Short mmCIF file of C-alpha atoms in Angstrom, two decimals:
data_model
loop_
_atom_site.label_atom_id
_atom_site.label_comp_id
_atom_site.label_asym_id
_atom_site.label_seq_id
_atom_site.Cartn_x
_atom_site.Cartn_y
_atom_site.Cartn_z
CA VAL V 1 34.32 -113.78 147.44
CA PHE V 2 33.11 -112.59 150.81
CA LYS V 3 35.25 -113.54 153.73
CA ARG V 4 33.72 -111.63 156.61
CA PHE V 5 30.10 -112.29 157.46
CA VAL V 6 27.63 -110.75 159.78
CA GLU V 7 27.20 -113.35 162.52
CA ILE V 8 26.69 -113.43 166.23
CA GLY V 9 29.93 -112.50 167.81
CA ARG V 10 31.42 -110.73 164.81
CA VAL V 11 33.46 -107.77 165.95
CA ALA V 12 32.74 -104.68 163.91
CA PHE V 13 34.36 -101.31 163.65
CA ILE V 14 32.02 -98.34 163.72
CA SER V 15 32.94 -95.98 160.94
CA PHE V 16 30.65 -93.02 161.50
CA GLY V 17 28.11 -91.73 163.92
CA PRO V 18 28.41 -90.87 167.59
CA HIS V 19 30.52 -93.94 168.32
CA ALA V 20 32.82 -93.56 165.37
CA GLY V 21 36.10 -95.38 165.76
CA LYS V 22 35.00 -97.94 168.33
CA LEU V 23 34.76 -101.70 168.23
CA VAL V 24 31.54 -103.55 168.93
CA ALA V 25 30.36 -107.12 168.87
CA ILE V 26 27.19 -108.11 167.05
CA VAL V 27 24.93 -109.73 169.59
CA ASP V 28 21.81 -110.24 167.52
CA VAL V 29 20.26 -109.27 164.22
CA ILE V 30 17.09 -107.25 164.44
CA ASP V 31 16.10 -106.98 160.83
CA GLN V 32 17.66 -106.45 157.45
CA ASN V 33 19.27 -103.19 158.37
CA ARG V 34 19.95 -103.26 162.07
CA ALA V 35 21.76 -105.34 164.60
CA LEU V 36 21.80 -105.43 168.35
CA VAL V 37 25.28 -104.46 169.22
CA ASP V 38 27.35 -104.22 172.37
CA GLY V 39 30.81 -102.94 173.14
CA PRO V 40 31.47 -103.42 176.84
CA CYS V 41 35.21 -102.96 176.54
CA SER V 42 35.00 -100.03 174.16
CA GLY V 43 32.41 -97.89 175.86
CA VAL V 44 29.43 -98.58 173.62
CA ARG V 45 26.19 -99.34 175.35
CA ARG V 46 24.07 -102.18 174.16
CA GLN V 47 21.96 -100.75 171.39
CA ALA V 48 20.58 -101.21 167.93
CA MET V 49 22.88 -100.08 165.21
CA PRO V 50 22.46 -100.04 161.46
CA PHE V 51 24.77 -102.22 159.46
CA LYS V 52 25.69 -99.33 157.28
CA CYS V 53 27.84 -97.73 159.92
CA MET V 54 29.58 -100.96 160.81
CA GLN V 55 32.61 -102.35 159.10
CA LEU V 56 33.32 -106.01 159.81
CA THR V 57 36.67 -107.07 161.18
CA ASP V 58 38.34 -110.43 161.16
CA PHE V 59 37.53 -111.20 164.75
CA VAL V 60 34.67 -113.41 165.88
CA LEU V 61 33.74 -114.04 169.46
CA LYS V 62 31.93 -116.99 170.84
CA PHE V 63 28.76 -116.31 172.69
CA PRO V 64 25.15 -117.29 172.15
CA HIS V 65 22.78 -114.80 170.54
CA SER V 66 21.27 -112.17 172.85
CA ALA V 67 23.84 -112.98 175.48
CA ARG V 68 24.04 -110.39 178.18
CA GLN V 69 26.74 -107.83 178.45
CA LYS V 70 28.69 -109.77 181.04
CA CYS V 71 29.04 -112.69 178.66
CA VAL V 72 30.08 -110.47 175.83
CA ARG V 73 32.67 -108.87 178.04
CA LEU V 74 34.04 -112.20 179.15
CA ALA V 75 34.33 -113.41 175.60
CA TRP V 76 35.94 -110.16 174.57
CA GLU V 77 38.53 -110.25 177.28
CA LYS V 78 39.21 -113.93 176.76
CA GLU V 79 40.06 -113.30 173.15
CA ASN V 80 41.97 -110.14 174.01
CA ILE V 81 40.31 -108.33 171.17
CA ASN V 82 41.66 -104.93 172.16
CA GLU V 83 45.26 -106.03 171.87
CA LYS V 84 44.67 -107.99 168.72
CA TRP V 85 42.97 -105.02 167.17
CA ALA V 86 45.80 -102.68 168.03
CA ALA V 87 48.18 -105.10 166.31
CA THR V 88 46.29 -105.13 163.03
CA ARG V 89 47.40 -103.01 160.14
CA TRP V 90 43.97 -101.45 159.99
CA ALA V 91 44.28 -99.99 163.46
CA LYS V 92 47.85 -98.91 162.82
CA LYS V 93 46.83 -97.06 159.70
CA ILE V 94 44.14 -95.25 161.62
CA GLU V 95 46.62 -94.30 164.29
CA ALA V 96 49.15 -93.09 161.76
CA ARG V 97 46.49 -90.96 160.09
CA GLU V 98 45.55 -89.40 163.41
CA LYS V 99 49.15 -88.67 164.25
CA LYS V 100 49.72 -87.07 160.90
CA ALA V 101 46.74 -84.80 161.34
CA LYS V 102 47.98 -83.73 164.74
CA MET V 103 51.49 -82.94 163.57
CA THR V 104 52.64 -79.50 164.52
CA ASP V 105 54.88 -77.35 162.39
CA PHE V 106 57.94 -78.52 164.30
CA ASP V 107 56.95 -82.13 163.84
CA ARG V 108 56.57 -81.62 160.14
CA TYR V 109 60.06 -80.23 160.01
CA LYS V 110 61.46 -83.21 161.89
CA VAL V 111 59.67 -85.65 159.60
CA MET V 112 60.97 -83.81 156.59
CA LYS V 113 64.52 -84.09 157.89
CA ALA V 114 64.10 -87.77 158.69
CA LYS V 115 62.68 -88.50 155.26
CA LYS V 116 65.47 -86.60 153.61
CA MET V 117 68.12 -88.56 155.49
CA ARG V 118 66.43 -91.83 154.73
CA ASN V 119 66.12 -91.09 151.05
CA ARG V 120 69.77 -90.12 150.93
CA ILE V 121 70.78 -93.43 152.42
CA ILE V 122 68.59 -95.31 149.98
CA LYS V 123 69.93 -93.39 147.05
CA HIS V 124 73.45 -93.96 148.21
CA GLU V 125 72.97 -97.69 148.41
CA MET V 126 71.19 -97.79 145.07
CA LYS V 127 73.99 -95.95 143.41
CA LYS V 128 76.44 -98.33 144.91
CA LEU V 129 74.53 -101.29 143.64
CA GLN V 130 74.09 -99.76 140.24
CA LYS V 131 77.78 -99.20 140.03
CA MET V 132 78.50 -102.73 141.04
CA SER V 133 76.06 -104.17 138.58
CA SER V 134 77.30 -102.00 135.77
CA LYS V 135 80.88 -102.94 136.52
CA LYS V 136 80.46 -106.68 136.90
CA GLY V 137 77.13 -107.27 135.25
CA LYS V 138 76.63 -110.63 136.96
CA LYS V 139 75.01 -109.82 140.29
CA PRO V 140 71.23 -109.60 140.13
CA GLU V 141 70.89 -111.88 143.26
CA LYS V 142 73.18 -109.89 145.44
CA SER V 143 71.50 -106.63 144.47
CA GLU V 144 68.17 -107.83 145.86
CA LYS V 145 69.42 -108.84 149.30
CA PRO V 146 70.89 -105.52 150.44
CA GLU V 147 67.69 -103.76 149.29
CA LYS V 148 65.59 -105.90 151.59
CA SER V 149 67.91 -105.25 154.50
CA GLU V 150 67.43 -101.52 153.90
CA LYS V 151 63.64 -101.67 154.11
CA PRO V 152 63.27 -102.45 157.85
CA GLN V 153 65.74 -99.68 158.59
CA LYS V 154 63.73 -97.14 156.62
CA SER V 155 60.41 -97.99 158.26
CA GLU V 156 61.99 -97.77 161.69
CA LYS V 157 63.38 -94.32 161.07
CA VAL V 158 60.17 -92.84 159.74
CA GLN V 159 58.20 -94.33 162.62
CA LYS V 160 60.76 -93.14 165.13
CA ALA V 161 60.51 -89.57 163.98
CA PRO V 162 56.77 -89.05 164.47
CA LYS V 163 56.78 -91.21 167.60
CA ALA V 164 59.57 -89.27 169.25
CA GLN V 165 57.47 -86.13 168.96
CA LYS V 166 54.60 -87.57 171.02
CA MET F 1 7.37 -20.71 216.67
CA ALA F 2 5.95 -24.04 217.45
CA GLY F 3 8.21 -25.38 214.84
CA GLU F 4 11.24 -23.78 216.43
CA LYS F 5 10.34 -25.05 219.85
CA ALA F 6 9.91 -28.50 218.52
CA ALA F 7 13.25 -28.15 216.82
CA GLY F 8 14.79 -26.97 220.06
CA GLU F 9 13.35 -29.94 221.88
CA LYS F 10 14.45 -32.31 219.27
CA LYS F 11 17.93 -30.92 219.12
CA PRO F 12 19.23 -32.42 222.35
CA GLY F 13 17.35 -35.59 221.54
CA GLU F 14 18.99 -35.82 218.15
CA LYS F 15 22.43 -34.97 219.40
CA LYS F 16 22.81 -38.14 221.35
CA PRO F 17 22.23 -40.61 218.55
CA GLY F 18 24.24 -38.28 216.36
CA LYS F 19 27.19 -38.56 218.70
CA LYS F 20 27.05 -42.31 218.47
CA LYS F 21 26.24 -42.76 222.15
CA THR F 22 29.72 -41.99 223.43
CA ASP F 23 28.28 -40.06 226.45
CA GLU F 24 26.44 -43.10 227.72
CA LYS F 25 29.39 -45.35 227.43
CA LYS F 26 31.96 -43.04 229.01
CA PRO F 27 31.75 -44.25 232.62
CA ALA F 28 31.61 -47.82 231.45
CA GLU F 29 34.60 -48.06 229.14
CA GLN F 30 36.84 -45.17 228.43
CA LYS F 31 39.11 -47.25 226.33
CA ALA F 32 36.27 -48.23 224.07
CA SER F 33 35.28 -44.59 223.56
CA GLN F 34 38.85 -43.66 222.80
CA LYS F 35 38.97 -46.44 220.30
CA GLU F 36 35.80 -45.16 218.76
CA VAL F 37 37.19 -41.67 218.53
CA GLY F 38 40.32 -43.10 216.98
CA GLU F 39 38.20 -45.07 214.58
CA LYS F 40 36.14 -41.99 213.77
CA LYS F 41 39.24 -40.18 212.69
CA LYS F 42 40.33 -42.95 210.39
CA LYS F 43 36.92 -44.04 209.16
CA ILE F 44 34.86 -41.96 206.88
CA LYS F 45 32.02 -40.62 208.99
CA LYS F 46 28.69 -42.21 208.29
CA HIS F 47 26.43 -39.72 206.69
CA HIS F 48 23.28 -38.97 208.62
CA ALA F 49 19.98 -39.33 206.81
CA SER F 50 18.17 -36.15 205.88
CA ARG F 51 17.25 -34.28 209.01
CA ASN F 52 14.51 -32.47 207.14
CA PRO F 53 11.49 -34.71 206.62
CA VAL F 54 9.64 -34.18 203.40
CA LEU F 55 6.09 -32.84 203.61
CA ALA F 56 5.45 -32.76 199.91
CA ARG F 57 7.78 -32.92 197.00
CA GLY F 58 10.11 -29.99 197.23
CA ILE F 59 8.82 -28.85 200.62
CA GLY F 60 10.68 -29.69 203.81
CA ARG F 61 9.42 -29.56 207.32
CA TYR F 62 12.02 -27.10 208.63
CA SER F 63 13.16 -23.71 207.46
CA ARG F 64 16.69 -22.79 206.60
CA SER F 65 17.47 -21.40 210.00
CA ALA F 66 15.89 -24.39 211.71
CA MET F 67 17.97 -26.70 209.61
CA TYR F 68 21.08 -24.73 210.44
CA ALA F 69 20.42 -25.40 214.05
CA ARG F 70 19.46 -29.02 213.52
CA LYS F 71 22.58 -29.79 211.56
CA ALA F 72 24.65 -27.95 214.14
CA LEU F 73 26.41 -26.00 211.46
CA TYR F 74 27.43 -23.47 214.08
CA LYS F 75 29.91 -26.11 215.12
CA ARG F 76 30.97 -27.17 211.68
CA LYS F 77 32.97 -24.40 210.20
CA TYR F 78 35.75 -25.58 207.92
CA THR F 79 38.45 -23.31 206.78
CA ALA F 80 41.72 -24.16 205.21
CA PRO F 81 44.77 -23.74 207.43
CA GLU F 82 45.95 -20.17 207.08
CA THR F 83 49.61 -20.77 206.88
CA LYS F 84 49.25 -22.46 203.52
CA ILE F 85 47.31 -19.56 202.14
CA GLU F 86 49.93 -17.18 203.31
CA LYS F 87 52.57 -19.28 201.69
CA LYS F 88 50.70 -19.36 198.46
CA LYS F 89 50.24 -15.65 198.54
CA LYS F 90 53.92 -15.23 198.83
CA GLU F 91 54.67 -17.55 195.93
CA LYS F 92 53.06 -15.65 193.10
CA PRO F 93 54.44 -16.70 189.73
CA ARG F 94 56.71 -14.18 188.03
CA ALA F 95 54.81 -12.01 185.60
CA THR F 96 57.69 -10.29 183.83
CA ILE F 97 61.31 -10.97 183.13
CA THR F 98 64.10 -8.64 182.15
CA LYS F 99 66.06 -9.64 179.11
CA PRO F 100 69.23 -8.16 177.74
CA VAL F 101 68.98 -6.35 174.41
CA GLY F 102 71.75 -5.80 171.89
CA GLY F 103 72.67 -2.61 170.15
CA ASP F 104 73.90 0.54 171.78
CA LYS F 105 72.19 3.54 173.16
CA ASN F 106 68.96 1.83 173.99
CA GLY F 107 69.38 0.87 177.64
CA GLY F 108 70.73 -2.70 177.83
CA THR F 109 67.56 -4.44 179.02
CA ARG F 110 63.89 -4.70 178.39
CA VAL F 111 61.15 -5.86 180.68
CA VAL F 112 59.24 -8.59 178.89
CA LYS F 113 55.98 -10.22 179.91
CA ILE F 114 56.20 -13.94 180.37
CA ARG F 115 52.56 -14.66 179.64
CA LYS F 116 51.45 -12.45 176.80
CA MET F 117 47.96 -11.59 175.66
CA PRO F 118 46.70 -13.56 172.68
CA ARG F 119 47.68 -12.01 169.38
CA TYR F 120 44.54 -13.13 167.60
CA TYR F 121 40.93 -13.29 168.60
CA PRO F 122 38.84 -15.24 166.13
CA THR F 123 35.70 -13.49 164.96
CA GLU F 124 33.68 -16.67 165.42
CA ASP F 125 33.86 -18.83 168.45
CA VAL F 126 35.19 -22.28 167.94
CA PRO F 127 32.15 -24.55 168.03
CA ARG F 128 32.02 -26.68 171.09
CA LYS F 129 32.89 -30.28 170.43
CA LEU F 130 30.02 -32.65 170.94
CA LEU F 131 30.36 -34.94 173.90
CA SER F 132 31.70 -38.29 172.83
CA HIS F 133 31.88 -41.38 174.93
CA GLY F 134 34.57 -43.97 175.05
CA LYS F 135 36.74 -42.57 172.28
CA LYS F 136 40.22 -42.98 173.61
CA PRO F 137 43.47 -41.98 172.02
CA PHE F 138 45.76 -44.74 170.76
CA CYS F 139 48.02 -44.60 173.80
CA GLN F 140 45.09 -45.52 176.04
CA HIS F 141 43.74 -48.36 173.95
CA LYS F 142 43.45 -51.82 175.43
CA ARG F 143 46.19 -54.10 174.16
CA ARG F 144 45.24 -57.68 173.62
CA LEU F 145 47.42 -60.67 173.05
CA ARG F 146 46.27 -63.95 171.65
CA ALA F 147 46.32 -66.77 174.15
CA SER F 148 48.45 -68.85 171.83
CA ILE F 149 51.28 -66.30 171.97
CA THR F 150 53.30 -66.60 175.17
CA PRO F 151 56.92 -65.61 175.82
CA GLY F 152 59.12 -68.14 174.07
CA THR F 153 56.67 -69.14 171.39
CA VAL F 154 58.04 -69.75 167.93
CA LEU F 155 56.19 -67.49 165.51
CA ILE F 156 56.06 -67.56 161.74
CA LEU F 157 56.32 -64.10 160.25
CA LEU F 158 54.01 -63.62 157.33
CA THR F 159 54.81 -60.14 156.08
CA GLY F 160 57.78 -57.92 155.77
CA ARG F 161 61.21 -58.72 154.51
CA HIS F 162 61.47 -61.67 156.88
CA ARG F 163 58.34 -63.39 155.66
CA GLY F 164 58.26 -67.11 156.18
CA LYS F 165 60.91 -67.04 158.87
CA ARG F 166 60.45 -68.71 162.17
CA VAL F 167 61.27 -66.49 165.04
CA VAL F 168 61.19 -66.48 168.86
CA PHE F 169 58.71 -64.23 170.63
CA LEU F 170 60.04 -62.28 173.61
CA LYS F 171 57.40 -59.90 174.89
CA GLN F 172 54.63 -57.55 173.93
CA LEU F 173 55.56 -53.87 173.85
CA ALA F 174 53.48 -50.96 175.05
CA THR F 175 51.89 -50.27 171.68
CA GLY F 176 50.85 -53.90 171.36
CA LEU F 177 53.51 -54.92 168.87
CA LEU F 178 55.48 -58.06 169.58
CA LEU F 179 59.18 -57.95 170.32
CA VAL F 180 60.77 -60.76 168.43
CA THR F 181 64.26 -62.05 167.72
CA GLY F 182 65.70 -64.57 165.23
CA PRO F 183 68.08 -65.10 166.99
CA LEU F 184 70.29 -63.25 164.57
CA VAL F 185 72.88 -65.97 164.10
CA ILE F 186 70.24 -68.49 163.24
CA ASN F 187 68.09 -66.73 160.70
CA ARG F 188 69.30 -63.13 160.38
CA VAL F 189 66.27 -61.68 162.10
CA PRO F 190 67.40 -59.07 164.62
CA LEU F 191 65.54 -57.75 167.62
CA ARG F 192 62.52 -56.46 165.82
CA ARG F 193 58.91 -55.61 166.22
CA ALA F 194 56.22 -57.73 164.61
CA HIS F 195 52.51 -57.23 164.36
CA GLN F 196 50.36 -59.78 166.08
CA LYS F 197 47.93 -60.05 163.20
CA PHE F 198 50.58 -60.91 160.65
CA VAL F 199 52.07 -63.76 162.53
CA ILE F 200 51.23 -67.42 162.95
CA ALA F 201 51.78 -68.72 166.43
CA THR F 202 53.04 -72.28 166.46
CA SER F 203 52.66 -74.55 169.43
CA THR F 204 56.43 -74.89 169.79
CA LYS F 205 57.70 -73.02 172.82
CA VAL F 206 61.21 -72.27 173.97
CA ASP F 207 61.61 -72.02 177.71
CA ILE F 208 62.42 -68.37 178.22
CA THR F 209 61.97 -68.17 181.99
CA GLY F 210 64.80 -66.20 183.49
CA VAL F 211 65.82 -64.48 180.30
CA LYS F 212 66.35 -60.82 181.07
CA ILE F 213 65.33 -58.49 178.33
CA PRO F 214 66.86 -55.02 178.75
CA LYS F 215 64.33 -52.46 179.76
CA HIS F 216 65.33 -49.84 177.27
CA LEU F 217 63.91 -51.92 174.41
CA THR F 218 60.68 -49.98 174.00
CA ASP F 219 58.72 -48.75 171.02
CA ALA F 220 60.67 -45.51 170.98
CA TYR F 221 63.88 -47.51 170.60
CA PHE F 222 62.55 -49.28 167.53
CA LYS F 223 60.70 -46.42 165.96
CA LYS F 224 61.97 -45.33 162.56
CA LYS F 225 63.85 -42.06 162.74
CA ARG F 226 63.02 -39.38 160.22
CA LEU F 227 64.91 -36.10 160.02
CA ARG F 228 62.60 -33.18 159.66
CA LYS F 229 64.62 -30.01 159.47
CA PRO F 230 64.56 -28.84 155.87
CA LYS F 231 66.38 -25.59 156.42
CA HIS F 232 68.03 -25.70 153.01
CA GLN F 233 66.49 -25.65 149.58
CA GLU F 234 64.59 -28.59 148.20
CA GLY F 235 67.54 -30.06 146.33
CA GLU F 236 69.37 -30.94 149.51
CA ILE F 237 66.48 -32.42 151.46
CA PHE F 238 66.68 -35.83 149.81
CA ASP F 239 70.31 -36.21 150.73
CA THR F 240 70.00 -35.45 154.40
CA GLU F 241 67.29 -38.05 155.03
CA LYS F 242 68.68 -41.39 156.06
CA GLU F 243 68.63 -43.49 152.95
CA LYS F 244 70.77 -46.24 154.30
CA TYR F 245 69.91 -47.71 157.63
CA GLU F 246 73.00 -48.13 159.74
CA ILE F 247 73.13 -50.59 162.56
CA THR F 248 74.14 -48.77 165.67
CA GLU F 249 76.51 -50.25 168.18
CA GLN F 250 73.84 -50.20 170.79
CA ARG F 251 71.66 -52.43 168.69
CA LYS F 252 74.49 -54.88 168.24
CA SER F 253 75.19 -55.03 171.92
CA ASP F 254 71.54 -55.46 172.79
CA GLN F 255 71.23 -58.19 170.21
CA LYS F 256 74.17 -60.04 171.70
CA ALA F 257 72.89 -59.66 175.22
CA VAL F 258 69.50 -61.13 174.42
CA ASP F 259 70.58 -63.75 171.92
CA SER F 260 73.26 -65.27 174.09
CA GLN F 261 70.66 -66.13 176.66
CA ILE F 262 68.21 -67.51 174.16
CA LEU F 263 70.70 -69.53 172.15
CA ALA F 264 71.66 -71.48 175.24
CA ARG F 265 68.07 -72.54 175.65
CA ILE F 266 67.58 -73.31 172.00
CA LYS F 267 70.52 -75.67 171.99
CA LYS F 268 68.88 -77.80 174.61
CA VAL F 269 66.00 -78.75 172.35
CA PRO F 270 67.09 -81.17 169.62
CA GLN F 271 66.62 -79.96 166.05
CA LEU F 272 65.18 -76.63 167.14
CA ARG F 273 68.05 -74.69 165.70
CA GLY F 274 67.52 -76.20 162.26
CA TYR F 275 63.83 -75.57 162.60
CA LEU F 276 64.39 -71.89 163.24
CA ARG F 277 66.75 -71.72 160.31
CA SER F 278 64.16 -73.11 157.92
CA THR F 279 61.42 -71.05 156.34
CA PHE F 280 57.75 -71.84 156.14
CA CYS F 281 56.18 -72.48 152.79
CA LEU F 282 53.07 -74.02 151.33
CA SER F 283 53.16 -76.60 148.61
CA ASN F 284 50.64 -78.64 146.70
CA GLY F 285 48.07 -80.30 148.89
CA VAL F 286 48.99 -78.26 151.95
CA TYR F 287 46.08 -76.17 153.15
CA PRO F 288 46.59 -73.70 156.00
CA HIS F 289 43.12 -74.26 157.39
CA LYS F 290 43.89 -77.94 157.78
CA LEU F 291 47.33 -77.55 159.26
CA VAL F 292 47.86 -77.78 162.96
CA PHE F 293 50.50 -75.25 163.90
#
């Protein structure tokens, strides 16, 4: 049922508080509610932090408990946690949310236009496929393949639009 | 007497420091003294401290005549140059004027006073207005402009017949209103004034450096014209007032002159033209306080 556990070396994401949005590694457990935590590569000093504000990630580092910051940093950099984190969907969602909040009026217009174009293309293809299927009636396999080829195109366009603004 | 003698003794003593020690320095450096004299003429002379020491409050050490001597007022007599006075005396303003009069047998002219006596003296004096401080007329008010509004900013108009339209800001006029243009071909907003308070400033800016806005575009140019000469009866007044606004040729030419410059710059930014054509609107889930403009 539970896949991520609190253990020494578990990388956690801080969800609220003064260090909200940063990654830390659990160095030691103090008691039921708090952990000794350190984020040398994310600008968090070694400190006690309640579990409540931490959200566990999939990454685990290897270092002994109460290891000093240098060791934590080495382990962190060896595993390249920062890059791995940026590649996760979690981090990408956060980034997308931030970008959306920062959108200016002009950006919103550009996104609207991009979405409109994309939806037109999708509709166009759908109509084509519907026509084909209604005419011939025998092509459920073929209708799936072109849909899948459309999907990567759509995601590219929507990502391109907000990215081009920044 | 003793006082006068003391004053007499002190006089030569006081003169020297008063003269800024030019006598002492004369043999040494004449150039320096000339410089000082030259400087004296240009500089405002330093005012001497009071030459009348205070004995008690309101009571000075020296009498009027003693002070006259101490201050050397016999030397300081200022009169205005006479020639100017003479000139002014000659140039008295005309008091009367002769005007021709119609009709016959009454001598063709009359002598009429230019400045006439008042025809009405009120029985009560007009009460003096109380002194007020800092109440300025509108023309002298301080005009402020929000920091987010700079020349070239795209604004969203919120009121008026062009509400919701996105428009380019040109400059702030003397009354504080903003001069704004569509441009006309993009969204049918002409050169127009907009009020700063009823406008949202977006962060999108068009580069307007080097755009020359004609100088005759002032508030008077944009002010609504109202005819006010109801000579005829009441029935005709409503017809003479401008019901339909007609676009003058001057407005058209000014619009072209300004817009041609701006359109060139708008075309450089991708999608900006379409953006200016669109209108702003709110829909479900869109909250202005959460939007970043």
